[in-house]
Short mmCIF file of C-alpha atoms in Angstrom, two decimals:
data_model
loop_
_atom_site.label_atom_id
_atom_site.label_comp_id
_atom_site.label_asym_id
_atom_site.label_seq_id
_atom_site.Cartn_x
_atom_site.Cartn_y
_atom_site.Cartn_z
CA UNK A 185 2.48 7.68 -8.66
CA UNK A 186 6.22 9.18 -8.33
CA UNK A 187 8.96 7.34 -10.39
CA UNK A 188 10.13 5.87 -6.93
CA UNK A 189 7.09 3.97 -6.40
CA UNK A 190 6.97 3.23 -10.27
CA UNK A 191 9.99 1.62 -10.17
CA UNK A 192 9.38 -0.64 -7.73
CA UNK A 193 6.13 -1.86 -8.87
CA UNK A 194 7.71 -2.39 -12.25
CA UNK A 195 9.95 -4.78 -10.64
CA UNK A 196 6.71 -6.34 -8.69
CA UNK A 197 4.89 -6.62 -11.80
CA UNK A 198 7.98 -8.55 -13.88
CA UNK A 199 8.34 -10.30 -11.08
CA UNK A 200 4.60 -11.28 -11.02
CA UNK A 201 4.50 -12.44 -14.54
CA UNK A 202 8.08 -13.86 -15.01
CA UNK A 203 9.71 -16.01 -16.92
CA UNK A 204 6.99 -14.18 -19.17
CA UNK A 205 8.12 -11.21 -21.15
CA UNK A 206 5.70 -7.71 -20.62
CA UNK A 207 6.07 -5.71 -23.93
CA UNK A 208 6.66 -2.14 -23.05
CA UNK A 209 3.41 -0.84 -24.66
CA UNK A 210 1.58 -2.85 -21.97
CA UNK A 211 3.93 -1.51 -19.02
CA UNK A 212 3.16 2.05 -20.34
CA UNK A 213 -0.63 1.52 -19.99
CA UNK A 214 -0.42 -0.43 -16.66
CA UNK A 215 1.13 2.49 -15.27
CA UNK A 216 -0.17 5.35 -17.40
CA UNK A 217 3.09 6.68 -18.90
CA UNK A 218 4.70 7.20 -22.33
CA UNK A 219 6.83 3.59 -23.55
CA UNK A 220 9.77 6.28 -23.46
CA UNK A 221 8.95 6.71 -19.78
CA UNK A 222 9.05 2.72 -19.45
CA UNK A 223 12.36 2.78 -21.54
CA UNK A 224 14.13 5.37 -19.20
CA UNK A 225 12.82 3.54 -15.84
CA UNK A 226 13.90 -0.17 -17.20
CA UNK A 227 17.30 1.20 -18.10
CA UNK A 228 17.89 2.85 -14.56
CA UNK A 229 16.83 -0.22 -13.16
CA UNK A 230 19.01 -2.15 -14.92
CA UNK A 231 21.76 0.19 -14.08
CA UNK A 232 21.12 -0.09 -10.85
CA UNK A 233 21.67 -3.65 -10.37
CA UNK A 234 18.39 -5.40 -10.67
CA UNK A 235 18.41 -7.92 -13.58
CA UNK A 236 16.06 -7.47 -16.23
CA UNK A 237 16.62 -8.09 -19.86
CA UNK A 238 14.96 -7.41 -23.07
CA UNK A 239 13.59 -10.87 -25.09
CA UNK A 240 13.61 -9.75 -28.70
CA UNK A 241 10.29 -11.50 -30.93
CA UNK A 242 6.85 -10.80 -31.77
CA UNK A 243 5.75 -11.67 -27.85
CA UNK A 244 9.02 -10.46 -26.32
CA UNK A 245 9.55 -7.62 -24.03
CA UNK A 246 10.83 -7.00 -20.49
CA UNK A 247 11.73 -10.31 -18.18
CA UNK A 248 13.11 -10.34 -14.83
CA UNK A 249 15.57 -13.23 -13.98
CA UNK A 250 14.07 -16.27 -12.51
CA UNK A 251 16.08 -15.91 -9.90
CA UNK A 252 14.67 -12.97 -8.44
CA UNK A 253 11.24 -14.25 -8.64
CA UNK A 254 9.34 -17.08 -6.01
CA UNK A 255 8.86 -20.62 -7.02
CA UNK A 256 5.29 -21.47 -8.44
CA UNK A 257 2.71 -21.81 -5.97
CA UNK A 258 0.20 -24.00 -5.99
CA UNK A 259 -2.91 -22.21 -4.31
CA UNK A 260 -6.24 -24.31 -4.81
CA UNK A 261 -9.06 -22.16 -6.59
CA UNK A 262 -11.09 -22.13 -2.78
CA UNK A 263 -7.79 -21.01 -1.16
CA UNK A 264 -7.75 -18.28 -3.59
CA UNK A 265 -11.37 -16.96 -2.89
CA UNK A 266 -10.68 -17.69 1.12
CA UNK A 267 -7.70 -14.70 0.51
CA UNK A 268 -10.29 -12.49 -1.76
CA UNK A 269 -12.65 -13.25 1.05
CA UNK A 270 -10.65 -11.46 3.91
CA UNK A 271 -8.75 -9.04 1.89
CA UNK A 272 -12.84 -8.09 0.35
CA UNK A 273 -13.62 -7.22 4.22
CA UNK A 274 -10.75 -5.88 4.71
CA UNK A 275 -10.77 -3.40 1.37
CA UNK A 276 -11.21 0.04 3.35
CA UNK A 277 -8.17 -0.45 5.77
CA UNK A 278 -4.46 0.39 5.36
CA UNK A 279 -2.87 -1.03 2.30
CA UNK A 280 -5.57 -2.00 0.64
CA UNK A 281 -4.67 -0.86 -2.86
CA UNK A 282 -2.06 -3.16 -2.29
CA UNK A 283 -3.67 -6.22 -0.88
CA UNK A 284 -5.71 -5.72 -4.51
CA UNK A 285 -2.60 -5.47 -6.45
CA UNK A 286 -0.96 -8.84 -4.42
CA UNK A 287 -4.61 -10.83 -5.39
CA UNK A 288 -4.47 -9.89 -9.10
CA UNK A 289 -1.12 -11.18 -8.86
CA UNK A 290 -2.02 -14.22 -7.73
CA UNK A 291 -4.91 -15.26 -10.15
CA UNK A 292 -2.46 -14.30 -13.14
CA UNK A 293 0.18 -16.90 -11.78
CA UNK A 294 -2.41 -19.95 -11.57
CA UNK A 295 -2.75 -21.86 -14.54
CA UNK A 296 -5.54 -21.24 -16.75
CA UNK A 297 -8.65 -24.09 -15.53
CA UNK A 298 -7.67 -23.48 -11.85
CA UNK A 299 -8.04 -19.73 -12.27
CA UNK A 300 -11.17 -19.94 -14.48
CA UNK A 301 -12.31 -22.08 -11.27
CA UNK A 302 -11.38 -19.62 -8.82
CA UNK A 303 -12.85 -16.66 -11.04
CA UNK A 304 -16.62 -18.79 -11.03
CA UNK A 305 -16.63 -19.57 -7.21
CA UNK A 306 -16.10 -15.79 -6.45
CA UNK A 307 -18.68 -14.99 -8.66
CA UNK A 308 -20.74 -16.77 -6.29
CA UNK A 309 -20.28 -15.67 -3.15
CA UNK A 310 -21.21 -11.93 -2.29
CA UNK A 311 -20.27 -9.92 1.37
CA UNK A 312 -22.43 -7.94 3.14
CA UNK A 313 -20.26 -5.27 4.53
CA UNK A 314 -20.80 -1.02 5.56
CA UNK A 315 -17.32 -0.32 5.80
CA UNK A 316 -16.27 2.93 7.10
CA UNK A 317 -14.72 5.40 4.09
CA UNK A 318 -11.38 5.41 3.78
CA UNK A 319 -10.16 8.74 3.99
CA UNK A 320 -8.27 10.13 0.64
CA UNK A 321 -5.62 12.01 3.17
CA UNK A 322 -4.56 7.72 4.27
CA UNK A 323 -2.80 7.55 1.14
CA UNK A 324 -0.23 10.25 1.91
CA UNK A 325 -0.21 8.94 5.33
CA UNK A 326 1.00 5.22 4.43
CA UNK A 327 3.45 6.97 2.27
CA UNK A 328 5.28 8.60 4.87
CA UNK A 329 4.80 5.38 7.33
CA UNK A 330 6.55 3.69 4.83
CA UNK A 331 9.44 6.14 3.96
CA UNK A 332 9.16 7.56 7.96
CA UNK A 333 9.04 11.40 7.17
CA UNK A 334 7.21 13.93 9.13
CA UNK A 335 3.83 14.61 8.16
CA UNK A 336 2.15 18.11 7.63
CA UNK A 337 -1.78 17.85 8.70
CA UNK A 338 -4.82 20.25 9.21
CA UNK A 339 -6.46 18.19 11.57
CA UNK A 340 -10.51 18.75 13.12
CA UNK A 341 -10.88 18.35 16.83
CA UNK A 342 -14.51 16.89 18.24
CA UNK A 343 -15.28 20.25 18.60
CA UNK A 344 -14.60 21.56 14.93
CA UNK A 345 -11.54 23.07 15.70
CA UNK A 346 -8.94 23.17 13.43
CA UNK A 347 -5.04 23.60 14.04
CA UNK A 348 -2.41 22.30 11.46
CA UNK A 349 0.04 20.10 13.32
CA UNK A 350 3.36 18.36 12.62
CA UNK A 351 3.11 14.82 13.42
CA UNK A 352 6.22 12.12 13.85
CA UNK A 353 3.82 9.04 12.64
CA UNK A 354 4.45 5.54 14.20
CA UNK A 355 1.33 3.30 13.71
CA UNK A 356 -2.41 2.85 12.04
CA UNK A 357 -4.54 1.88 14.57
CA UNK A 358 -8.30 0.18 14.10
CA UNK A 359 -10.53 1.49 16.58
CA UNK A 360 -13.33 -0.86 18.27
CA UNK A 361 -15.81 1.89 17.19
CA UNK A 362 -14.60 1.09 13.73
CA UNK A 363 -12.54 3.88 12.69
CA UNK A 364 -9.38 4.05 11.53
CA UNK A 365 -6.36 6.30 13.96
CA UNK A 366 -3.34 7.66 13.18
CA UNK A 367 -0.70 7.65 16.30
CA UNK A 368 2.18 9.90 16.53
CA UNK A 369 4.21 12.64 18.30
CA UNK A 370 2.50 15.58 17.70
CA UNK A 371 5.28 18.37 17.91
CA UNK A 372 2.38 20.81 19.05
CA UNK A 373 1.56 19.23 21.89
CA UNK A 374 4.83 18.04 22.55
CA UNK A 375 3.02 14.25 23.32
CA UNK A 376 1.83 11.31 21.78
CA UNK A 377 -1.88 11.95 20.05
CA UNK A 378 -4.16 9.98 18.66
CA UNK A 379 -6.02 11.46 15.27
CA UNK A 380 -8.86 10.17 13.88
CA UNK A 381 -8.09 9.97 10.21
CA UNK A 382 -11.56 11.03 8.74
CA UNK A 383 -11.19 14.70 10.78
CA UNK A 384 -7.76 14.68 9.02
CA UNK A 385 -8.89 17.45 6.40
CA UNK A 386 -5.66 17.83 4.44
CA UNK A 387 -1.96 15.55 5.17
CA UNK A 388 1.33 16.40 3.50
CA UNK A 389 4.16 14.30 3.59
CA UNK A 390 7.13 16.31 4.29
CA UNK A 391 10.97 15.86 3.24
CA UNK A 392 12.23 15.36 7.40
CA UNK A 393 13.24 11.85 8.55
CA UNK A 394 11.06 10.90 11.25
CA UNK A 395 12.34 10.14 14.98
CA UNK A 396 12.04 6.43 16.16
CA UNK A 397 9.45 5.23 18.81
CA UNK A 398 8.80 2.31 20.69
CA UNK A 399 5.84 1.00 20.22
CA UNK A 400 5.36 -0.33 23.81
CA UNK A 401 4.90 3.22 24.90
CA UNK A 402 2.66 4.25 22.34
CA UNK A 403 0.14 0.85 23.49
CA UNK A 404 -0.06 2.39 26.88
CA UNK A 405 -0.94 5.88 25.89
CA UNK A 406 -3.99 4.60 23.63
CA UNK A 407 -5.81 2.36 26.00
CA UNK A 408 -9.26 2.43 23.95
CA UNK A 409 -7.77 1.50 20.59
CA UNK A 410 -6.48 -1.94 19.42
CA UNK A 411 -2.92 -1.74 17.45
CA UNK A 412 -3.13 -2.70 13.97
CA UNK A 413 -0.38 -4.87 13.83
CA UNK A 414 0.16 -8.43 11.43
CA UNK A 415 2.91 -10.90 11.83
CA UNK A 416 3.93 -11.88 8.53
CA UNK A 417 7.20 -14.57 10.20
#
């Protein structure tokens, strides 16, 4: 993890916990750093605006303003499982590390009985899912969705071929065979092109902002694919 994402998630994981302190020991093994590390990244936080504060005391630590952080929510212990449920058949597909992260979250912010609850009724219910791997090379590939840079990628034709492309990346796509497609402008070609991400042998994200496209092109291009697209409004 780069100190960019490790900053944010420290302000996810206050924010998860808050009006609760997090001692920095427990920061520094969440996130698998020195408690100097944690010291340095809380102060440039702080610096930068966002308001945490140090509670002094045996169970003090780092807390992030209630202000900053949602009200409680009261989730049922079956509504809880109903979210594992879909994100557990959903655990190979983009963002999943996160979905994970966002569900641990929740179960720490119930209150004790209903999350014991919610805890026993998963035990209990078990999927039956062959998901698809997840390619390694996705991880790189969110990352530069998310901060829209260029990727680098070595990428595997059906016929073993292999050419390293640069790629202006726009969307995941789920396929109906059940794989998972990256779709972008592939400078090569000079075109939109559809890779499949488990012939993706090797993705680097580079340092060049990537070009906008509309999406409504892209749709028409990739006829025998279904966008992978979620309305969170």
């Amino acid at each position: 993890m780069n100190r960019t994402d490790r900053l944010y998630a420290l302000v996810e994981e206050l924010r998860a916990v808050s009006p609760r302190a997090r001692p920095a020991r427990e920061l520094a093994a969440r996130f698998e750093v020195s408690i100097r590390t944690v010291e340095r990244d809380i102060s440039a936080l702080q610096q930068s605006g966002v308001p945490i504060y140090a509670e002094p005391g045996r169970r003090g630590g780092y807390v992030l303003d209630k202000s900053m952080t949602l009200p409680p929510l009261t989730f049922t212990p079956a509504e809880v499982v109903a979210v594992a449920v879909a994100l557990g058949r959903a655990k190979d597909s983009p963002l999943a590390s996160h979905a994970r992260s966002a569900l641990r979250k929740l179960v720490a912010a119930m209150p004790p009985p209903e999350g014991a609850t919610a805890r026993d009724l998963a035990a209990r219910i078990h999927l039956v899912v062959e998901p698809e791997p997840y390619p390694r090379v996705s991880k790189v590939i969110e990352r530069a969705l998310l901060h829209r840079r260029v990727l680098r990628i070595e990428y595997e034709d059906r016929k073993g071929d292999a050419t390293v492309r640069e790629v202006e990346p726009t969307v995941f796509v789920g396929g109906r065979g059940g794989h998972w497609y990256l779709v972008g402008m592939c400078r090569l070609r000079q075109d939109v092109r559809v890779f499949r991400l488990d012939r993706i042998r090797r993705a680097e994200e580079t340092e060049e902002a990537s070009p906008e496209h509309s999406l409504d092109r892209f749709s028409m291009e990739v006829p025998n694919v279904i966008l992978w697209n979620l309305d969170l409004g």
